Amino acid sequence: MQLHRTLRRSPTSPNKAPSPDTNALPSPCSYSGGSHAAILIPNVDSPDSEGSRSDGTDEEGSLSNILAYEDTAISQQPHIAHKPHVPSTYPLDHLRSVVESLLDPPVSRTCQSKRDYTPKPDRTFHTCLAAVTAEDYKYLVNKGALQLLPCVLRNKLLAAYVKYVHPLLPLLDLGTFLSGVIDGDDEQFESPLLYQAVMFAGSIFIQDVDGEAQDQSLTAILFERTKVLYEFETEQRAYTQIQALLLMTLWHGDMSRHKGPSYWLDLAFSTAERVGLLQDEFWTYDSPSIKPLMWCCLYVRDRIISLGSRRPVRMPVSRYPSSVLGITTFIHEEYSDSVLESLGSAASMLTRSSREQSAMLFTELVKLSYCVGTILDYLYEGAWIPLPCRSSLYSLTPKCNVPPITKPSCEKLLQSWIQLLPLTATYHLPLFPSDRGRESVETVFLVHKAFLYLLYLTAMAVIYRTGPENRPSNSSLPNLKGLRASTSQIKRVLTELDDMDLLRFLPGTSVTIIMFAIEASVLDLQGSDSIVRLQAMSNLYACEEAALNLLQVYPTAELALLKTRTARSNLLGLVET
């Protein structure tokens, strides 16, 4: 028996859906079967190889100096001597300068090797924006949307992008982009929108600015620049618009100020439909093209965002990119010495072996996204849910009267994915950690493998929420045993990443994963078994700790914190203020 039921939508009005993410259960083992009753996952070969990885971080001025140069000449400050060994005409100034020199000896400019204290005017794009009026152009300049970043900060963000964004979202012709920004004159870069979008995406994953904790304002500023450039239609090429919009779906900041990921994905789908990008049967594969990769990126973001926002998928489940997976990335690209030098340790991600590893991981993510879309379509349906605070909310709810074969088929589909997963894509802690820590390619790929496994665990939890196999199909009771196993594995992975200080490098979907784990733990807290309740409380504490760490990067993690604290206060009969 085969299931052919799919979700379809109007070609002109995409469904709306916000975005976090999810995952669920066992670990890989040897298995050779790729097909099961009711649901098939195509068997596509994927390259196996490992690469090297790194983190390019350089020093630069403080965030305020980076975004706006406002220097005041020392000669304009009245009570300080212009020359340290020449007394000023004010009383006690010489004595004061002597004391200060003893407490904090002056450092020669020549010793300050990595910092550039020379005041520079802001660099801006000189790109011709034909569709922008003079008045709008002046507004964009005043908003800082056309401002270029200092080269040191720019290279730091590009390094973070190469390591943590591009491997699982390869929507750019990376070689052409890096060459245009680094080798060429970035002031003449053809798309300010794409430039700011890439800088925004990279800023999510930089470790620090000026040695301090990453300030969320940098990410917010770069996102605001990208948003303004898109809204003022500075980019006329549709494919570049789609690339920028897909990067904007990575926004997990203040949702009261900006739209969420689902909104930007809807815009990306509308543009893709308008230019025929979704009609992949018309593609030709005679030469490398970015279009198949963009199609796959739309496919992946659709499934992941639908899982987090709990909205129906946009692409029909019957669509599977089997012909696309053969073209995964530009593995044979060559990069100039200046590009490799600018990226620092992140240049290791551009070696042949690293690109093959990235291509293989993205291929597995596309396959897993197919599984996620199938589960959401076969076991859930969109419905309006009444809410006390407002009229109703459109969300996914478990279907009634699901055929008995459907749920076991969904489980087998996920199990076949984890069993057929290449060993080089399997998440496990290294026996001998790299001496380079976060700088190593192995550590970067460990984060990406962990995300794949977490997404799998969450997808399995989504199945278990519909109820155990031996219960009627219309039962709303979840499979608590299966949920418990998935949640325990999610907790283990989050704890391991936290111990290695890698948790903050997970994508924003990790917030969704934590939310699913919290909901499963809350169900166990309502049981009568004291051991189960203790385990559930331990899971809640682990989720709270992970949410606290992710809060530095993703403000939406505050929702997860609120859920854990509410659950704890309800258990103890307390009301938190």
XYZ file of C-alpha atoms in Angstrom:
577
model
C 0.000 0.000 0.000
C 1.380 3.404 -0.893
C 0.358 6.737 0.471
C -0.036 9.470 -2.118
C -1.738 12.103 -0.040
C 0.116 15.410 -0.300
C -0.296 18.962 0.836
C -0.661 21.399 -2.031
C -0.983 25.144 -2.075
C -1.751 27.953 -4.450
C 1.228 28.843 -6.681
C 0.765 32.495 -5.875
C 0.306 32.527 -2.119
C 2.652 30.386 -0.015
C 1.587 29.151 3.364
C 2.882 31.084 6.337
C 4.958 29.469 9.055
C 7.373 30.666 11.772
C 10.604 28.748 12.531
C 12.615 26.856 15.114
C 13.598 23.085 14.716
C 13.541 19.443 16.029
C 15.012 15.736 16.373
C 14.733 12.072 17.950
C 16.368 8.405 18.704
C 18.838 5.457 18.147
C 22.382 5.490 16.893
C 23.608 4.249 13.491
C 24.257 0.599 12.823
C 24.830 -1.543 9.727
C 21.756 -1.955 7.565
C 21.219 -2.383 3.863
C 17.520 -1.958 3.189
C 16.353 1.425 1.909
C 12.699 0.748 1.164
C 9.713 -0.032 3.336
C 6.020 -0.606 3.020
C 4.069 2.528 2.342
C 6.998 4.997 2.193
C 10.264 4.938 0.247
C 13.348 7.043 0.659
C 15.395 7.079 -2.552
C 18.855 5.556 -2.297
C 21.327 8.156 -3.528
C 25.069 7.805 -3.295
C 26.789 10.500 -1.314
C 30.509 11.259 -1.160
C 32.382 10.172 1.928
C 35.327 12.121 3.114
C 36.556 14.192 5.943
C 37.966 17.622 5.985
C 39.640 20.107 8.078
C 38.179 23.072 9.829
C 39.055 26.206 11.639
C 38.001 29.489 13.017
C 39.388 32.769 11.747
C 39.187 35.395 14.437
C 41.196 38.598 14.414
C 41.175 41.570 16.673
C 39.643 44.945 15.847
C 38.304 47.950 17.690
C 35.257 47.803 19.924
C 31.810 47.320 18.415
C 30.989 51.013 18.621
C 34.228 51.884 16.815
C 33.574 49.205 14.209
C 30.139 50.467 13.327
C 30.819 54.212 13.664
C 34.193 55.921 13.772
C 33.988 58.840 16.179
C 37.413 59.934 17.265
C 38.276 63.066 19.172
C 41.796 64.410 18.826
C 43.805 64.336 22.029
C 44.799 67.927 21.382
C 41.191 68.973 21.953
C 41.098 67.633 25.513
C 42.028 70.542 27.816
C 43.564 69.040 30.977
C 45.960 66.555 29.405
C 49.439 67.437 28.254
C 49.953 67.000 24.526
C 53.384 65.474 25.115
C 53.869 63.197 28.105
C 57.264 64.704 29.109
C 56.302 68.379 28.642
C 54.474 69.891 31.611
C 51.120 71.484 30.920
C 50.326 74.971 32.122
C 47.680 73.654 34.553
C 48.612 72.985 38.189
C 49.608 69.411 39.114
C 49.265 68.206 35.506
C 52.913 67.187 35.354
C 52.660 65.304 38.660
C 49.499 63.616 37.461
C 51.117 62.489 34.207
C 54.110 61.060 36.090
C 51.840 59.037 38.401
C 49.813 57.772 35.449
C 52.963 56.728 33.593
C 54.122 54.754 36.622
C 50.760 53.001 37.040
C 50.173 52.413 33.324
C 53.337 52.834 31.227
C 52.613 54.170 27.737
C 52.771 51.652 24.909
C 54.445 52.544 21.679
C 52.290 52.543 18.555
C 54.744 50.170 16.942
C 53.994 47.588 19.632
C 50.261 47.598 18.923
C 50.606 45.261 15.983
C 47.083 43.943 15.455
C 45.089 47.101 16.087
C 44.748 49.954 13.650
C 44.201 53.233 15.490
C 44.333 55.407 12.377
C 40.965 57.141 11.976
C 39.295 56.084 8.736
C 36.165 57.361 7.068
C 33.318 54.902 6.695
C 33.595 52.822 3.541
C 30.377 52.500 1.543
C 29.244 50.722 -1.583
C 29.728 52.591 -4.825
C 27.605 50.079 -6.705
C 25.129 51.570 -9.161
C 21.598 50.921 -7.845
C 19.583 51.798 -10.937
C 16.149 51.188 -9.390
C 16.816 53.362 -6.310
C 15.857 57.024 -6.375
C 18.202 59.716 -5.086
C 15.988 60.247 -2.051
C 15.912 56.546 -1.239
C 19.654 56.299 -1.755
C 20.218 59.072 0.773
C 17.951 57.254 3.239
C 19.890 53.993 2.785
C 23.152 55.818 3.416
C 21.771 57.436 6.579
C 20.554 54.046 7.805
C 24.032 52.560 7.270
C 22.645 49.943 4.874
C 25.363 50.713 2.313
C 28.203 50.761 4.836
C 31.001 48.237 4.418
C 32.598 46.528 7.385
C 36.281 46.934 8.242
C 38.311 44.234 6.528
C 39.317 42.470 9.744
C 35.735 42.129 10.964
C 34.539 41.255 7.461
C 37.030 38.403 7.234
C 36.013 37.152 10.679
C 32.370 37.005 9.624
C 33.240 35.332 6.322
C 35.240 32.702 8.203
C 32.261 31.984 10.466
C 29.983 31.786 7.417
C 32.272 29.306 5.661
C 32.396 27.085 8.741
C 28.901 27.150 10.197
C 26.470 28.313 7.491
C 27.656 27.189 4.069
C 28.123 23.423 4.729
C 24.404 22.836 5.472
C 23.038 25.760 3.429
C 25.208 25.897 0.260
C 23.138 28.454 -1.614
C 26.072 30.573 -2.820
C 28.646 30.090 -5.516
C 31.154 30.499 -2.719
C 34.234 30.870 -4.891
C 32.731 33.698 -6.936
C 31.401 35.472 -3.843
C 34.662 35.317 -1.867
C 36.671 36.385 -4.884
C 34.388 39.355 -5.486
C 34.543 40.513 -1.870
C 38.185 39.761 -0.999
C 40.113 39.756 -4.289
C 38.046 42.466 -5.940
C 37.008 45.904 -4.776
C 34.231 45.271 -2.278
C 33.060 48.862 -2.708
C 32.036 47.837 -6.233
C 30.509 44.494 -5.202
C 27.467 43.966 -7.400
C 24.946 43.116 -4.664
C 24.957 45.071 -1.384
C 21.917 42.996 -0.344
C 23.758 39.684 -0.637
C 26.873 41.130 1.030
C 24.924 42.288 4.102
C 22.944 39.022 4.228
C 26.141 36.943 4.321
C 27.650 39.210 6.980
C 24.481 38.836 9.056
C 24.528 35.045 8.769
C 28.201 34.889 9.728
C 27.735 37.233 12.693
C 25.468 34.666 14.384
C 28.401 32.338 14.914
C 31.358 34.579 15.736
C 32.750 33.841 19.153
C 33.442 37.389 20.290
C 34.065 40.964 19.329
C 37.155 42.576 20.849
C 37.625 39.671 23.270
C 34.217 40.095 24.886
C 31.035 38.071 24.616
C 29.366 38.473 21.230
C 27.009 41.428 21.310
C 23.645 40.604 19.772
C 23.444 44.182 18.531
C 25.965 43.407 15.770
C 23.726 40.661 14.389
C 20.657 42.893 14.775
C 22.348 45.795 12.965
C 23.430 43.606 10.063
C 19.976 42.041 9.792
C 18.384 45.491 9.797
C 20.688 46.550 6.942
C 19.748 43.454 4.947
C 16.046 43.993 5.577
C 16.139 47.647 4.493
C 18.054 46.809 1.314
C 15.489 44.149 0.419
C 12.486 46.359 1.183
C 13.865 49.178 -0.984
C 14.292 46.755 -3.897
C 17.980 47.448 -4.354
C 18.466 43.993 -5.893
C 16.748 43.300 -9.217
C 17.997 39.751 -9.825
C 15.477 37.227 -8.527
C 17.977 34.468 -7.725
C 20.067 36.819 -5.615
C 16.905 37.888 -3.797
C 16.151 34.232 -3.020
C 19.658 33.698 -1.669
C 19.377 36.717 0.628
C 15.870 35.750 1.788
C 16.987 32.220 2.669
C 19.798 33.667 4.768
C 17.272 35.964 6.455
C 15.352 32.857 7.605
C 18.247 32.359 10.044
C 16.963 35.308 12.102
C 16.016 34.135 15.604
C 16.256 37.497 17.310
C 13.624 39.859 18.644
C 10.422 38.845 16.845
C 8.659 41.986 18.070
C 10.943 44.083 15.857
C 11.283 41.836 12.813
C 9.325 39.109 11.090
C 10.257 35.503 11.824
C 11.871 32.888 9.553
C 8.549 31.713 8.115
C 7.797 35.167 6.687
C 11.107 35.396 4.834
C 10.735 31.825 3.574
C 7.301 32.671 2.162
C 8.861 35.562 0.242
C 11.636 33.278 -1.031
C 9.055 30.746 -2.257
C 6.979 33.423 -3.971
C 10.051 34.674 -5.831
C 11.145 31.119 -6.711
C 7.718 30.347 -8.169
C 7.726 33.561 -10.160
C 11.031 32.741 -11.901
C 10.346 28.996 -12.298
C 13.032 27.789 -9.880
C 10.642 25.183 -8.450
C 10.129 23.648 -11.911
C 13.249 21.486 -11.743
C 12.227 19.307 -14.697
C 13.447 22.094 -16.992
C 16.960 22.123 -15.584
C 19.989 20.995 -17.523
C 23.060 19.507 -15.890
C 25.659 20.000 -18.611
C 27.640 22.409 -16.416
C 27.762 23.265 -12.706
C 24.828 25.450 -11.689
C 23.790 26.996 -8.407
C 20.079 26.507 -9.179
C 19.826 22.855 -8.052
C 21.528 23.747 -4.786
C 19.167 26.672 -4.265
C 16.234 24.313 -4.873
C 17.585 21.928 -2.234
C 18.107 24.804 0.215
C 14.479 25.873 -0.263
C 13.440 22.250 0.280
C 15.471 21.882 3.489
C 14.416 25.217 4.992
C 10.777 24.440 4.167
C 10.841 21.182 6.151
C 12.845 22.502 9.086
C 10.857 25.717 9.476
C 7.547 23.838 9.166
C 8.690 21.515 11.940
C 9.555 24.427 14.217
C 6.519 26.566 13.429
C 4.196 23.542 13.272
C 2.705 24.569 9.962
C 2.096 22.463 6.822
C 5.024 22.132 4.430
C 5.056 24.319 1.332
C 6.562 21.868 -1.157
C 4.386 18.780 -1.799
C 5.657 15.608 -0.161
C 5.724 13.907 -3.550
C 8.605 16.183 -4.563
C 11.955 14.569 -3.829
C 15.210 16.011 -5.219
C 16.660 12.694 -6.399
C 18.080 14.233 -9.574
C 19.434 17.201 -7.619
C 21.471 15.276 -5.070
C 24.049 14.324 -7.659
C 25.027 17.991 -7.879
C 25.859 18.904 -4.318
C 28.628 21.487 -4.408
C 31.464 22.902 -6.478
C 34.017 20.448 -5.118
C 36.633 21.266 -7.755
C 36.725 25.003 -7.149
C 40.059 26.693 -6.606
C 40.566 29.653 -4.274
C 43.195 32.351 -4.492
C 45.941 32.718 -1.905
C 44.500 36.043 -0.755
C 41.110 34.418 -0.043
C 42.688 31.575 1.907
C 44.877 33.985 3.866
C 41.937 36.259 4.695
C 39.866 33.366 6.058
C 42.618 32.248 8.414
C 42.020 28.826 9.931
C 38.605 28.623 8.184
C 40.493 28.133 4.912
C 40.775 24.470 5.881
C 37.058 24.176 5.124
C 37.827 24.884 1.470
C 40.135 21.929 0.878
C 38.950 19.179 -1.461
C 38.326 16.708 1.364
C 36.414 19.251 3.452
C 34.180 20.196 0.529
C 33.416 16.533 -0.096
C 32.542 16.114 3.582
C 30.269 19.161 3.459
C 28.572 17.851 0.308
C 27.931 14.494 1.943
C 26.448 16.087 5.089
C 24.162 18.317 3.021
C 23.006 15.310 0.996
C 22.075 13.527 4.225
C 20.261 16.632 5.463
C 18.155 16.690 2.279
C 17.250 13.026 2.794
C 16.345 13.658 6.422
C 14.254 16.663 5.366
C 12.306 14.357 3.069
C 11.559 12.136 6.084
C 10.467 15.143 8.157
C 8.104 16.367 5.430
C 6.591 12.900 5.028
C 5.937 12.565 8.772
C 4.322 15.985 9.008
C 2.101 15.309 6.009
C 0.986 11.758 6.874
C 0.482 12.120 10.644
C -0.518 15.777 11.069
C -2.871 18.278 9.482
C -3.391 22.006 9.708
C -6.232 23.175 11.937
C -7.430 26.308 13.696
C -6.895 25.940 17.459
C -8.923 28.198 19.782
C -6.850 30.249 22.222
C -7.971 32.094 25.353
C -5.985 35.244 24.583
C -7.073 35.546 20.954
C -9.524 33.968 18.573
C -7.526 31.059 17.137
C -4.128 29.832 15.930
C -3.419 27.836 12.784
C -1.135 24.939 13.638
C -0.457 21.262 12.978
C -2.478 18.748 15.007
C -2.399 14.913 14.920
C -4.722 13.460 12.313
C -7.646 11.266 13.241
C -8.287 7.927 11.524
C -4.746 7.503 10.213
C -4.356 4.113 8.431
C -2.653 1.562 10.742
C 0.297 1.104 8.382
C 1.180 4.799 8.259
C 2.902 5.310 11.602
C 5.091 2.154 11.432
C 6.072 3.181 7.905
C 7.149 6.617 9.145
C 9.254 5.028 11.881
C 10.884 2.652 9.384
C 11.595 5.580 7.095
C 13.542 7.367 9.821
C 15.243 4.174 10.940
C 16.407 3.491 7.387
C 17.947 6.982 7.262
C 19.949 6.510 10.468
C 20.979 2.964 9.499
C 22.154 3.982 6.039
C 23.968 7.067 7.335
C 27.654 6.967 6.319
C 30.075 6.537 9.192
C 31.710 9.848 8.305
C 28.351 11.566 8.938
C 27.644 9.792 12.243
C 27.788 11.826 15.443
C 30.103 10.522 18.153
C 32.599 12.176 20.457
C 36.218 11.925 19.295
C 38.445 9.620 21.311
C 41.282 12.108 21.078
C 40.070 15.725 20.885
C 41.943 17.972 18.480
C 44.687 20.139 19.959
C 43.284 23.073 17.999
C 39.877 22.885 19.731
C 37.252 24.971 17.953
C 39.847 25.886 15.314
C 39.902 22.355 13.878
C 37.850 21.148 10.928
C 36.936 18.014 12.866
C 35.276 20.106 15.568
C 33.269 22.105 13.022
C 31.995 18.942 11.366
C 31.224 17.476 14.792
C 28.757 20.352 15.333
C 27.088 19.687 11.959
C 26.860 15.945 12.655
C 25.354 16.664 16.062
C 22.699 18.846 14.440
C 21.753 16.072 11.995
C 21.402 13.604 14.855
C 19.368 16.046 16.952
C 17.055 16.682 14.004
C 16.575 12.934 13.586
C 15.767 12.543 17.291
C 13.210 15.336 17.130
C 11.544 13.839 14.059
C 11.214 10.561 15.925
C 9.689 12.416 18.880
C 7.157 13.959 16.505
C 6.012 10.430 15.588
C 5.780 9.319 19.219
C 3.594 12.296 20.089
C 0.797 10.754 17.995
C 0.469 7.757 20.350
C 1.781 4.174 20.603
C 1.163 1.625 17.856
C -1.143 -0.562 19.947
C -3.583 2.305 20.578
C -6.365 3.444 18.259
C -5.205 5.798 15.527
C -7.397 8.599 16.835
C -5.900 8.424 20.324
C -4.296 11.643 21.493
C -2.158 9.894 24.124
C 1.555 9.979 23.202
C 3.982 7.081 23.224
C 5.709 8.088 26.468
C 8.304 5.318 26.286
C 9.440 6.413 22.842
C 9.393 10.078 23.824
C 11.450 9.295 26.900
C 14.138 7.557 24.822
C 14.306 10.425 22.337
C 14.470 13.059 25.068
C 17.227 11.205 26.894
C 19.349 11.138 23.726
C 18.695 14.824 23.054
C 19.810 15.647 26.596
C 22.997 13.600 26.138
C 23.998 15.365 22.915
C 23.244 18.826 24.312
C 25.262 18.087 27.451
C 28.236 16.806 25.449
C 28.268 19.874 23.220
C 27.930 22.116 26.255
C 30.912 20.432 27.921
C 32.998 21.185 24.823
C 31.683 24.769 24.636
C 30.192 24.071 21.199
C 26.510 24.496 21.964
C 26.380 28.084 20.743
C 27.497 27.017 17.264
C 24.313 25.023 16.633
C 21.845 26.659 14.215
C 18.694 28.374 15.449
C 16.715 25.182 14.885
C 18.284 23.899 18.101
C 15.804 26.084 20.018
C 12.957 24.067 18.486
C 14.690 20.827 19.430
C 14.913 21.968 23.040
C 11.229 22.921 23.004
C 10.227 19.407 21.909
C 12.424 17.883 24.634
C 10.837 20.153 27.249
C 7.307 19.200 26.187
C 8.162 15.498 26.406
C 9.676 15.953 29.879
C 6.596 17.849 31.096
C 4.446 14.836 30.185
C 6.659 12.603 32.341
C 6.393 15.026 35.268
C 2.671 14.330 35.357
C 3.208 10.594 35.924
C 3.203 8.702 39.203
C 6.565 6.903 38.811
C 9.067 8.769 40.994
C 12.091 7.525 39.013
C 10.563 8.725 35.741
C 9.741 12.071 37.301
C 13.301 12.479 38.572
C 14.640 11.710 35.104
C 12.204 14.213 33.602
C 13.349 16.878 36.058
C 16.967 16.143 35.134
C 16.061 16.561 31.452
C 14.369 19.870 32.237
C 17.467 21.177 34.002
C 19.645 20.132 31.038
C 17.261 21.879 28.612
C 17.271 24.985 30.791
C 21.061 25.057 30.840
C 21.195 24.638 27.057
C 18.596 27.369 26.561
C 20.599 29.728 28.778
C 23.689 29.182 26.623
C 21.762 29.580 23.377
C 20.124 32.744 24.692
C 23.429 34.527 24.052
C 22.912 33.832 20.338
C 19.174 33.291 19.885
C 16.815 35.484 21.943
C 13.969 33.116 21.041
C 15.517 30.638 23.501
C 13.798 32.723 26.189
C 10.605 30.829 25.339
C 12.318 27.563 26.250
C 13.508 29.061 29.524
C 9.996 30.213 30.325
C 8.619 26.726 29.656
C 11.121 24.988 31.933
C 10.577 27.414 34.788
C 6.816 27.275 34.441
C 6.891 23.473 34.513
C 9.094 23.481 37.594
C 6.937 26.004 39.424
C 3.784 24.034 38.598
C 5.389 20.866 39.942
C 6.338 22.581 43.190
C 3.053 24.433 43.469
C 4.765 27.786 43.089
C 4.109 30.798 40.951
C 7.234 32.494 39.623
C 7.209 36.250 39.209
